[in-house]
PDB file of C-alpha atoms and ligand atoms in Angstrom:
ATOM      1  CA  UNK A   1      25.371 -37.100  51.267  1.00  0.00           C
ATOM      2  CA  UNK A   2      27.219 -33.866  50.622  1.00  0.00           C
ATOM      3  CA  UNK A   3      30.895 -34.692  51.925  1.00  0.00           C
ATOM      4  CA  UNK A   4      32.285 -31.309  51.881  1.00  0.00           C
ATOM      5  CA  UNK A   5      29.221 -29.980  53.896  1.00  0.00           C
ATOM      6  CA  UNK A   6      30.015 -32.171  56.307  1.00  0.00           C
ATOM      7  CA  UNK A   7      33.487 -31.238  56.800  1.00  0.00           C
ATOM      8  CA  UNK A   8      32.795 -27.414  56.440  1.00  0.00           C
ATOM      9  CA  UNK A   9      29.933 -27.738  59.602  1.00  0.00           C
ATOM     10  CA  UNK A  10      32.957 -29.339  61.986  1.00  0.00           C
ATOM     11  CA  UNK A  11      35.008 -26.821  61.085  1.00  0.00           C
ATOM     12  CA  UNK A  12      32.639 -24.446  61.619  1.00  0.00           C
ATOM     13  CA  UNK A  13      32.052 -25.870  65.262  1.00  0.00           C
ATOM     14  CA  UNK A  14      35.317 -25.455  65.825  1.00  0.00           C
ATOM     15  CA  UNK A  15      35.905 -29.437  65.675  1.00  0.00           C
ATOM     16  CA  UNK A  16      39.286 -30.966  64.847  1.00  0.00           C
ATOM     17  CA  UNK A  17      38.930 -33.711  62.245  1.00  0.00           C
ATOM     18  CA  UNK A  18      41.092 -36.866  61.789  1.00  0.00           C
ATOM     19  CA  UNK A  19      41.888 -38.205  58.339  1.00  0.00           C
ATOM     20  CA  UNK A  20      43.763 -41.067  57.770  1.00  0.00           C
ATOM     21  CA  UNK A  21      45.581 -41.744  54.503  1.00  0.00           C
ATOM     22  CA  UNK A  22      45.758 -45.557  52.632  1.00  0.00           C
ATOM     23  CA  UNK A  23      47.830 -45.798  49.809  1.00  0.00           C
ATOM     24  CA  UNK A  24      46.241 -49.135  47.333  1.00  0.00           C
ATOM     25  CA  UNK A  25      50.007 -49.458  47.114  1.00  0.00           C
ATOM     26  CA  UNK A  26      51.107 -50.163  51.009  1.00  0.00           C
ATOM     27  CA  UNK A  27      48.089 -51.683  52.207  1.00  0.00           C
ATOM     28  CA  UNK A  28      46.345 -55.415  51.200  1.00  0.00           C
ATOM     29  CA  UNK A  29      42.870 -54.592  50.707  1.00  0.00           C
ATOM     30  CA  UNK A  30      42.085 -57.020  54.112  1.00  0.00           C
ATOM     31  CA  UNK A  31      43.944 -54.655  56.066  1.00  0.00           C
ATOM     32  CA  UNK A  32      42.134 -51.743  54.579  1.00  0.00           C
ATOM     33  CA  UNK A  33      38.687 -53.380  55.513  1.00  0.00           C
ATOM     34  CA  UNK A  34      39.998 -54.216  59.046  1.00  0.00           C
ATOM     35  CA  UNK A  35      41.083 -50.676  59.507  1.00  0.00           C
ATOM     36  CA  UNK A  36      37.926 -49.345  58.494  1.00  0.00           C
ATOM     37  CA  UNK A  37      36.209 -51.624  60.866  1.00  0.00           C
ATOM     38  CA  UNK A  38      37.609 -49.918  63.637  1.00  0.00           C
ATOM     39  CA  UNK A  39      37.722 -46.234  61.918  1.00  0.00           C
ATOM     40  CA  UNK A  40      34.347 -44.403  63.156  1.00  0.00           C
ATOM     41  CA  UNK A  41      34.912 -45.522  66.780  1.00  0.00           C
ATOM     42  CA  UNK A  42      38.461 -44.569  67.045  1.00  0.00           C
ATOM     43  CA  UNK A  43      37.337 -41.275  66.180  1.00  0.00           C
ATOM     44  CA  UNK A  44      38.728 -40.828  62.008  1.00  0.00           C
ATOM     45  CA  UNK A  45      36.200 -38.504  60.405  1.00  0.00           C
ATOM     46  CA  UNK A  46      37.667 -39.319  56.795  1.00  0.00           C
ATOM     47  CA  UNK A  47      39.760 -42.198  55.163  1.00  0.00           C
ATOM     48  CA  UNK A  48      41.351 -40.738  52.202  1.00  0.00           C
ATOM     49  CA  UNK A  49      42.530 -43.122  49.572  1.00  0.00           C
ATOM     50  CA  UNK A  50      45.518 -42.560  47.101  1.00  0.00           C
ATOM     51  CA  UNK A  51      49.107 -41.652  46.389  1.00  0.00           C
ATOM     52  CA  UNK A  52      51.444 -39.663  44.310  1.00  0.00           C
ATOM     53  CA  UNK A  53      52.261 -42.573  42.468  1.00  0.00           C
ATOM     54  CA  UNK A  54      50.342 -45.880  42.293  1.00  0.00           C
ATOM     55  CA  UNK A  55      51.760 -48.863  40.535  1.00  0.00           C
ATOM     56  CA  UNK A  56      48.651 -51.461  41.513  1.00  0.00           C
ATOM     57  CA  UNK A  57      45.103 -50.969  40.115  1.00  0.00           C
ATOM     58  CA  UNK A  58      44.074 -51.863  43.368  1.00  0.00           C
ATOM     59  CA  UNK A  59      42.145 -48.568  44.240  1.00  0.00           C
ATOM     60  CA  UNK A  60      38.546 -49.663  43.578  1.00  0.00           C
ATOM     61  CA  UNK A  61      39.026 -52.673  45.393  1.00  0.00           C
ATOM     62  CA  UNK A  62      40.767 -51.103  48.449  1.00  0.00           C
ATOM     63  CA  UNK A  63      38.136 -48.505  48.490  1.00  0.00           C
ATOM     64  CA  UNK A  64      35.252 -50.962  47.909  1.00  0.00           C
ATOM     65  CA  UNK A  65      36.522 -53.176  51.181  1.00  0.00           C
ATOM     66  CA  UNK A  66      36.774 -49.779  53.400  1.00  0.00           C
ATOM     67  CA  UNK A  67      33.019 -48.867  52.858  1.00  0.00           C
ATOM     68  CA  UNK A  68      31.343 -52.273  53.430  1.00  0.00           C
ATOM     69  CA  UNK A  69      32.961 -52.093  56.509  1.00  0.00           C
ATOM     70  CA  UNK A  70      32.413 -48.723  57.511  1.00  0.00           C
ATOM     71  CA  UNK A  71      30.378 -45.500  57.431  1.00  0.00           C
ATOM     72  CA  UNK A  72      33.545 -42.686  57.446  1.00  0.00           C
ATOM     73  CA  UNK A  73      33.231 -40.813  54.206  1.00  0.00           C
ATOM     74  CA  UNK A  74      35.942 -41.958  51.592  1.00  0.00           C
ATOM     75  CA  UNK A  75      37.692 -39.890  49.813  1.00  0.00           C
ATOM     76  CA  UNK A  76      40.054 -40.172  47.057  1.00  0.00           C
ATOM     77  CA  UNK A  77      43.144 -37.955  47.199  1.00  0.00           C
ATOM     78  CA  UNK A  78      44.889 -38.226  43.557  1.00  0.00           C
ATOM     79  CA  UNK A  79      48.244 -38.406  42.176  1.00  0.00           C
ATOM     80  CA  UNK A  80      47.149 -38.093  39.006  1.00  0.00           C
ATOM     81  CA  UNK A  81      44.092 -38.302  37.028  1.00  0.00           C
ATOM     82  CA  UNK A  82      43.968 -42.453  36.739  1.00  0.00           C
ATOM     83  CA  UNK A  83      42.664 -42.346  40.456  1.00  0.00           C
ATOM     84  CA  UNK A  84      38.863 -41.869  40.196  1.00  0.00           C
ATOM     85  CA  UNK A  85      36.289 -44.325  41.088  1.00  0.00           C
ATOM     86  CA  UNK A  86      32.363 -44.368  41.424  1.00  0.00           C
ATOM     87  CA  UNK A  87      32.939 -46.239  44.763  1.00  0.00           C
ATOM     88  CA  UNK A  88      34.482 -43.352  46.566  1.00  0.00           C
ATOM     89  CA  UNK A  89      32.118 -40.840  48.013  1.00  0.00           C
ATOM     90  CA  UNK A  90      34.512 -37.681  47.140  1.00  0.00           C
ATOM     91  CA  UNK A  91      37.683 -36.927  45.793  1.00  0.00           C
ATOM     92  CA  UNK A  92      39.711 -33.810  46.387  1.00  0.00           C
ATOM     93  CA  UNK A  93      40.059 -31.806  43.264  1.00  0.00           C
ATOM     94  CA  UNK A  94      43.312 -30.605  43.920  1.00  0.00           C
ATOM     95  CA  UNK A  95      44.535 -27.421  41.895  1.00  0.00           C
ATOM     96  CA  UNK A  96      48.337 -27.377  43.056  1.00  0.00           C
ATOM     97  CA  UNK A  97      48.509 -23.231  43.804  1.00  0.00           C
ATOM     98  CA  UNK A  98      51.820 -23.828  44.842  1.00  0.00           C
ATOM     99  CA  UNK A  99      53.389 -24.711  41.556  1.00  0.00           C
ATOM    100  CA  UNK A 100      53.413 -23.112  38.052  1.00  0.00           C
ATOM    101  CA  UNK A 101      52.674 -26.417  36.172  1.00  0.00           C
ATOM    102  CA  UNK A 102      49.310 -25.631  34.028  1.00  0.00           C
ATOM    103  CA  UNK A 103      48.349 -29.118  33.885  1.00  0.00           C
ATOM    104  CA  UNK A 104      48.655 -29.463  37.832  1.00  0.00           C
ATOM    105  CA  UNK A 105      46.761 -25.804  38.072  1.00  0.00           C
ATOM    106  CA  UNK A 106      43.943 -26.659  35.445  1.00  0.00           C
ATOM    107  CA  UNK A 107      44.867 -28.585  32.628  1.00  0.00           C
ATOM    108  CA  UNK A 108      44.189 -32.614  34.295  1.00  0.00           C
ATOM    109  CA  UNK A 109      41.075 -31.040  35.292  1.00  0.00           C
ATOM    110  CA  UNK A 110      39.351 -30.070  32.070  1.00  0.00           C
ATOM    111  CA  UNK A 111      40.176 -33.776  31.433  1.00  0.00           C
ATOM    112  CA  UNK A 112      38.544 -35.297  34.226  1.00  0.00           C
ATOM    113  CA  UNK A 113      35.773 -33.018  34.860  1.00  0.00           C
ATOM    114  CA  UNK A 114      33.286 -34.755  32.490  1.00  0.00           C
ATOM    115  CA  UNK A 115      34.444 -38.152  34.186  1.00  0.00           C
ATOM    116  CA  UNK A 116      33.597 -37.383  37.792  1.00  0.00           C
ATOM    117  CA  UNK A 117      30.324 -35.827  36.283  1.00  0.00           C
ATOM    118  CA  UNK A 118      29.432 -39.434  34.787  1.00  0.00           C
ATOM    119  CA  UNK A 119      30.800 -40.981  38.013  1.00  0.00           C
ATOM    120  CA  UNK A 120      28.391 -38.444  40.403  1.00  0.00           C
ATOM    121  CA  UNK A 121      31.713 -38.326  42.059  1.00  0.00           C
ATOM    122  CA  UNK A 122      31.751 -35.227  44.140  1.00  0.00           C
ATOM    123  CA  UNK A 123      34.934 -32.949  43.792  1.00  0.00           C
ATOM    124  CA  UNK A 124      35.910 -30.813  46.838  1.00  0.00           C
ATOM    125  CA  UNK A 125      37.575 -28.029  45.590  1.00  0.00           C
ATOM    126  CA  UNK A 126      41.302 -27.769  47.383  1.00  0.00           C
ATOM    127  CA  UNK A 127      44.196 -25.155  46.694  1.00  0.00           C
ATOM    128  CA  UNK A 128      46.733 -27.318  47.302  1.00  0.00           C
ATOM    129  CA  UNK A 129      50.017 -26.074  48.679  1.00  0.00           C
ATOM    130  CA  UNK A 130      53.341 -27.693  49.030  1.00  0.00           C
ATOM    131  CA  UNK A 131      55.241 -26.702  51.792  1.00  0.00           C
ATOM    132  CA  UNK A 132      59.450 -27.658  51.258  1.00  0.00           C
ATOM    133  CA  UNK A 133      59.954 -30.430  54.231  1.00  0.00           C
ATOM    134  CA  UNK A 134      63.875 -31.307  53.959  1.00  0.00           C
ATOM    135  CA  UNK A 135      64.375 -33.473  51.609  1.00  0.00           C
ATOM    136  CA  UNK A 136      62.613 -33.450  48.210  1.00  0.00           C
ATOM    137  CA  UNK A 137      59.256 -35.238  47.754  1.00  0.00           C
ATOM    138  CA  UNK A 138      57.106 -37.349  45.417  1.00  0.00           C
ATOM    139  CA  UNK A 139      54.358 -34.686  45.348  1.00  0.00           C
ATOM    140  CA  UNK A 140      57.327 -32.227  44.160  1.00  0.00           C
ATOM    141  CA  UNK A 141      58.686 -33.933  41.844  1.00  0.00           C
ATOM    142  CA  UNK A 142      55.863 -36.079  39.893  1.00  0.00           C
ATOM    143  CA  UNK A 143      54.084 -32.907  39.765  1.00  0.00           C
ATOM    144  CA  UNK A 144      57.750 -30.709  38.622  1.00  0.00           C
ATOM    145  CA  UNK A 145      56.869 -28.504  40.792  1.00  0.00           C
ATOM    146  CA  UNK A 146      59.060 -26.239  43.793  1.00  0.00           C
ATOM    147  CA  UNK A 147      57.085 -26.237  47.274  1.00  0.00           C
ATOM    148  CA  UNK A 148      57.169 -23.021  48.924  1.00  0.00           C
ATOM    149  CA  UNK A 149      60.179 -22.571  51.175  1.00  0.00           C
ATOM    150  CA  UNK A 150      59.330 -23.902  54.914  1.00  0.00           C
ATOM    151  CA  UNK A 151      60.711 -20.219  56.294  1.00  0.00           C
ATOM    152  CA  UNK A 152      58.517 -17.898  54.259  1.00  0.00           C
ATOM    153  CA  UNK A 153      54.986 -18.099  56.158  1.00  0.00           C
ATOM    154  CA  UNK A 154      54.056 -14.846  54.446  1.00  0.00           C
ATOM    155  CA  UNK A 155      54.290 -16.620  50.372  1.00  0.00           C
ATOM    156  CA  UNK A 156      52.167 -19.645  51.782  1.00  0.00           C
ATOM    157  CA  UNK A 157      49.690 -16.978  53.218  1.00  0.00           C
ATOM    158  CA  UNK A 158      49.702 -15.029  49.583  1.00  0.00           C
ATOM    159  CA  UNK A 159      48.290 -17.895  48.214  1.00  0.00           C
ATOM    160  CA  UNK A 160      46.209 -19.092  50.950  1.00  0.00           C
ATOM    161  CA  UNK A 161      44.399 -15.651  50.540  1.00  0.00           C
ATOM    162  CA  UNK A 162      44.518 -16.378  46.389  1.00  0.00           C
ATOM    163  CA  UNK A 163      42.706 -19.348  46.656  1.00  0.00           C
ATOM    164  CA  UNK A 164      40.082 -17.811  48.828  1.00  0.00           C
ATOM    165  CA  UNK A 165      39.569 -15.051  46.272  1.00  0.00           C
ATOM    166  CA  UNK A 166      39.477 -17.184  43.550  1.00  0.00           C
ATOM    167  CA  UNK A 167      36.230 -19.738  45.520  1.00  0.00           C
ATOM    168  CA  UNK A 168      38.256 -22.446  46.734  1.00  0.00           C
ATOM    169  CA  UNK A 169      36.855 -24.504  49.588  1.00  0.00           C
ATOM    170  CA  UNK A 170      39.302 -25.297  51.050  1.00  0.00           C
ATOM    171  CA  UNK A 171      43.267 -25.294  51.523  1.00  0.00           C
ATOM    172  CA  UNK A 172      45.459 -28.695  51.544  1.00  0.00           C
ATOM    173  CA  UNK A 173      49.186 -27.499  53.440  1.00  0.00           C
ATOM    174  CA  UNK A 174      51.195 -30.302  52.359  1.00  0.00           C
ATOM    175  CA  UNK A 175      54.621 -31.433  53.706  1.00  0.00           C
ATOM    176  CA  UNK A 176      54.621 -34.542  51.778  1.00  0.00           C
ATOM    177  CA  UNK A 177      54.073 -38.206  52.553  1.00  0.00           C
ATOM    178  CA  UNK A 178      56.691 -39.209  54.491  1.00  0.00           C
ATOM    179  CA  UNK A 179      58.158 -35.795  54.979  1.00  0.00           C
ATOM    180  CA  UNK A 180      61.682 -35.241  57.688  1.00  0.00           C
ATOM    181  CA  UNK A 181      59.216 -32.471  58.929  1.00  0.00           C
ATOM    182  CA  UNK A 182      55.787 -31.572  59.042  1.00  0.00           C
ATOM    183  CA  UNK A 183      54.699 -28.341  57.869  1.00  0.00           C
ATOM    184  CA  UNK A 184      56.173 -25.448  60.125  1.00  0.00           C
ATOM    185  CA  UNK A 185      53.053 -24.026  62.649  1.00  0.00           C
ATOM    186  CA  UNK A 186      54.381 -20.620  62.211  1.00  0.00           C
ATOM    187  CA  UNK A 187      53.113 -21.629  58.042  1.00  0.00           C
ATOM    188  CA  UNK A 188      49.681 -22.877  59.658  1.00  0.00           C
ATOM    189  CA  UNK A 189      48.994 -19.328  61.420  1.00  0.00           C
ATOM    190  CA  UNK A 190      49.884 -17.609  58.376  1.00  0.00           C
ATOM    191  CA  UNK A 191      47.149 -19.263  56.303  1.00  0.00           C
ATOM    192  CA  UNK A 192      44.839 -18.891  59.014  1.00  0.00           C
ATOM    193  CA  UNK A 193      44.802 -15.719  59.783  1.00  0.00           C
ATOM    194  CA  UNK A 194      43.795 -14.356  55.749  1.00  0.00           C
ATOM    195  CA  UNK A 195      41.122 -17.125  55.356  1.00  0.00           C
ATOM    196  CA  UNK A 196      37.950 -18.609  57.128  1.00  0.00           C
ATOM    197  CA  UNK A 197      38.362 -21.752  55.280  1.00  0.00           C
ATOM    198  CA  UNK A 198      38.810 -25.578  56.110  1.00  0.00           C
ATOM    199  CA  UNK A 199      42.962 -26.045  56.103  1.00  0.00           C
ATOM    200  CA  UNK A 200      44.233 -29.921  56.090  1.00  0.00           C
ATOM    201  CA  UNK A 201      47.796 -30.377  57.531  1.00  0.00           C
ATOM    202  CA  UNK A 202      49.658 -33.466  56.248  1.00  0.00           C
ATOM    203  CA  UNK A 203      53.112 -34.655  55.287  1.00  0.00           C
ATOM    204  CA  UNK A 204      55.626 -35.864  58.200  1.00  0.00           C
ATOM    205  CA  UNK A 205      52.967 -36.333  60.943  1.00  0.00           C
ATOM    206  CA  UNK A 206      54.040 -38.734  63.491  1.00  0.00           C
ATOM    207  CA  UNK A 207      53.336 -37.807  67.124  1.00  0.00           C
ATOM    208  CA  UNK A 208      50.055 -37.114  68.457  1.00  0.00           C
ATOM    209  CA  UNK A 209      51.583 -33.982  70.334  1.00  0.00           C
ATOM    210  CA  UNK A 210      52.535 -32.961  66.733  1.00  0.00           C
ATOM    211  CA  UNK A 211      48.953 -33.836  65.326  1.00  0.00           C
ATOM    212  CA  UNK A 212      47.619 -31.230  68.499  1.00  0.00           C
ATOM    213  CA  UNK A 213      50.257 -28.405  67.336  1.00  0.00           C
ATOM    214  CA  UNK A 214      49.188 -28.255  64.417  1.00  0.00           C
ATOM    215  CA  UNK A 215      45.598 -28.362  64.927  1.00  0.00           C
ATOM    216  CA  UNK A 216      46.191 -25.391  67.753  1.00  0.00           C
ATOM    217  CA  UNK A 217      48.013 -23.226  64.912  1.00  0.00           C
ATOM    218  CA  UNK A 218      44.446 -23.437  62.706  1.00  0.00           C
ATOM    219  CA  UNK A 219      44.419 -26.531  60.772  1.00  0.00           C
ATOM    220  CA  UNK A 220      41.110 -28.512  60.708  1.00  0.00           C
ATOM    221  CA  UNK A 221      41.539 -31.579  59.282  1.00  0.00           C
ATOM    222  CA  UNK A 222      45.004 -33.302  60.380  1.00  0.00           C
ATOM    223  CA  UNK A 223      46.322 -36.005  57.578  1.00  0.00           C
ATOM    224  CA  UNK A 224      48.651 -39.153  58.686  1.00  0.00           C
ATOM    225  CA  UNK A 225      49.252 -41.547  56.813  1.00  0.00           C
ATOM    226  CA  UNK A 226      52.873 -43.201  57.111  1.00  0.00           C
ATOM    227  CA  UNK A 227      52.983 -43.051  60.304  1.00  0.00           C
ATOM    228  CA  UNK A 228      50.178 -45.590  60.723  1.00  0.00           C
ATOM    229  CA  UNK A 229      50.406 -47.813  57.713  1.00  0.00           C
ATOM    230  CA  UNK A 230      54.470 -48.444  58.035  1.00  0.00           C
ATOM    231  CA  UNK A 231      55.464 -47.136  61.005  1.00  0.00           C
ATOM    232  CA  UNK A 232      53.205 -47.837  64.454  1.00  0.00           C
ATOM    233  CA  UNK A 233      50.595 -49.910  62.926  1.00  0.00           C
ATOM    234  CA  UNK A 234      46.784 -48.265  63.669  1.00  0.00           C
ATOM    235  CA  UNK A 235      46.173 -48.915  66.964  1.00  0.00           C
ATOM    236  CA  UNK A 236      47.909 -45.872  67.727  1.00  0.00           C
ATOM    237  CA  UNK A 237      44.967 -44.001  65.984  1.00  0.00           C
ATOM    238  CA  UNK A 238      42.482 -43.363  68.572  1.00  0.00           C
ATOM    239  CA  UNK A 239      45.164 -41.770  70.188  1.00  0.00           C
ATOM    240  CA  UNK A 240      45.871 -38.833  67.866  1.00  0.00           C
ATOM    241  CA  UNK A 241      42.047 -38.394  67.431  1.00  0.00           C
ATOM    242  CA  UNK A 242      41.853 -38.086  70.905  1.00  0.00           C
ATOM    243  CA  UNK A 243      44.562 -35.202  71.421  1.00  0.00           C
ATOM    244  CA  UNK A 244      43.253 -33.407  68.413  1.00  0.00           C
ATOM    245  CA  UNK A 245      39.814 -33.378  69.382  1.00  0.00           C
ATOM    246  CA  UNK A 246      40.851 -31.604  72.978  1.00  0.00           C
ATOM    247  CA  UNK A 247      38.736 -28.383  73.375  1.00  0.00           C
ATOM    248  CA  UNK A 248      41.438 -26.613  74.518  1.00  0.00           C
ATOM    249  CA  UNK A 249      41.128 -24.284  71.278  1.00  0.00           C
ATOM    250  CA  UNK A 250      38.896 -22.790  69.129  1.00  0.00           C
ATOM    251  CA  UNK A 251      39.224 -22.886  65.111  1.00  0.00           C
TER     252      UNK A 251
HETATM  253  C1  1GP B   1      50.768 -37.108  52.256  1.00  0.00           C
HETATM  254  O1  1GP B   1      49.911 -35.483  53.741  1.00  0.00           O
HETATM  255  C2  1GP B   1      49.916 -36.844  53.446  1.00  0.00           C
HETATM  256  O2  1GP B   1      50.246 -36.567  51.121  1.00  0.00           O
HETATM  257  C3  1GP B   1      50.300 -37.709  54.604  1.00  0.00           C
HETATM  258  O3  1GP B   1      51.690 -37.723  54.819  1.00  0.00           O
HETATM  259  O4  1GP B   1      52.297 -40.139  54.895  1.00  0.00           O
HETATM  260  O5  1GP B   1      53.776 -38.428  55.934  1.00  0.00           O
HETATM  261  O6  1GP B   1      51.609 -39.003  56.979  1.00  0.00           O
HETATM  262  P1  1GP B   1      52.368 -38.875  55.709  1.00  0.00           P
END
């Protein structure tokens, strides 16, 4: 199964997807596999697995007890190079566009290239974008890099439109796990309007009506993640799928 394919066709139908985040960190690996259980009938179209910073080596494990109990593709989404595992089914090979740090841009992935190759892991190519949210950020500062200030729509749409000259697949807007606020819409519609591509909104999510905003301004796959796992527990999940997936807008 070609992951990315399947993410590019629901874009292309004009389908808002639902991806929930587990950190191995914040999560026993029981309540992983019960989530999952649940997952493909609550409407998630992807569980991404990872974190900024991971002090367990519980990431095989958690990711191993999500797909016996579930079909929803798996994907890892990495701090650093240390998260890759054969049991995933993809892993977002973030370049972080964003920043000016050349092992964030290219250098981790010369490293782990030949890995993922020996793991058949696939690797979704992602220009990934920090977006300031408030306060400052794990993703900001383990990678020592600046986000792009939340008031300047027309920088994130500069390199929104360099990563679709330069064959990215796809865009990553990121506010940050756990950010004060999500990424601004008027940023969403910026990167939208210079490229045809998939664009994932995460960071700060916490409100389904939020989820729907920011699905209206052009994003296509909508990321929570603390919101669920500390905050409101999952049952609230079906929920946001639901007001994403309106058809009350096109792509
Ligand atoms: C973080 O975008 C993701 O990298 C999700 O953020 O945990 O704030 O939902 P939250």
């Amino acid at each position: 199964m070609n992951v990315y394919n399947g993410i590019l066709a629901r874009h292309q139908r004009g389908e808002k997807q639902l991806a929930v985040l587990l950190d191995p960190d914040k999560i026993s690996t029981a309540d992983a596999g019960d989530f999952a259980l649940s997952a493909e009938s609550a409407g998630v179209d992807i569980i991404l697995i990872g974190g900024s910073l991971l002090t367990s080596d519980k990431l095989t494990e958690v990711i191993s007890s999500v797909k016996e109990k579930s079909n929803v593709p798996v994907i890892i989404f990495p701090g650093s190079i240390m998260q890759v595992s054969s049991k995933a089914d993809a892993i977002l090979f973030l370049s972080l566009i964003s920043g000016r740090n050349a092992e964030y841009l290219i250098g981790n992935h010369v490293i782990v290239s030949p890995i993922l190759r020996e793991l058949n892991l696939e690797p979704i190519s992602t220009g990934y974008i920090l977006i300031d949210s408030g306060v400052p950020t794990s993703a900001s500062f383990m990678s020592n890099s600046f986000p792009i200030p939340r008031n300047k729509p027309d920088i994130a749409a500069a390199h929104a439109l360099a990563a679709d000259y330069l064959g990215m697949k796809q865009l990553y807007l990121e506010g940050g796990s756990g950010a004060q606020d999500p990424v601004p819409n008027e940023v969403i519609i910026a990167a939208r309007s210079v490229t045809e591509m998939p664009i994932w909104v995460g960071g700060g999510i916490r409100t389904a009506e939020i989820a729907k905003q920011k699905a209206e301004s052009g994003a296509s796959v909508i990321v929570v993640g603390t919101h669920f796992e500390k905050e409101a527990g999952f049952s609230q999940v079906e929920s946001f799928a639901n007001e994403i997936k309106k058809k009350t807008y096109g792509k």
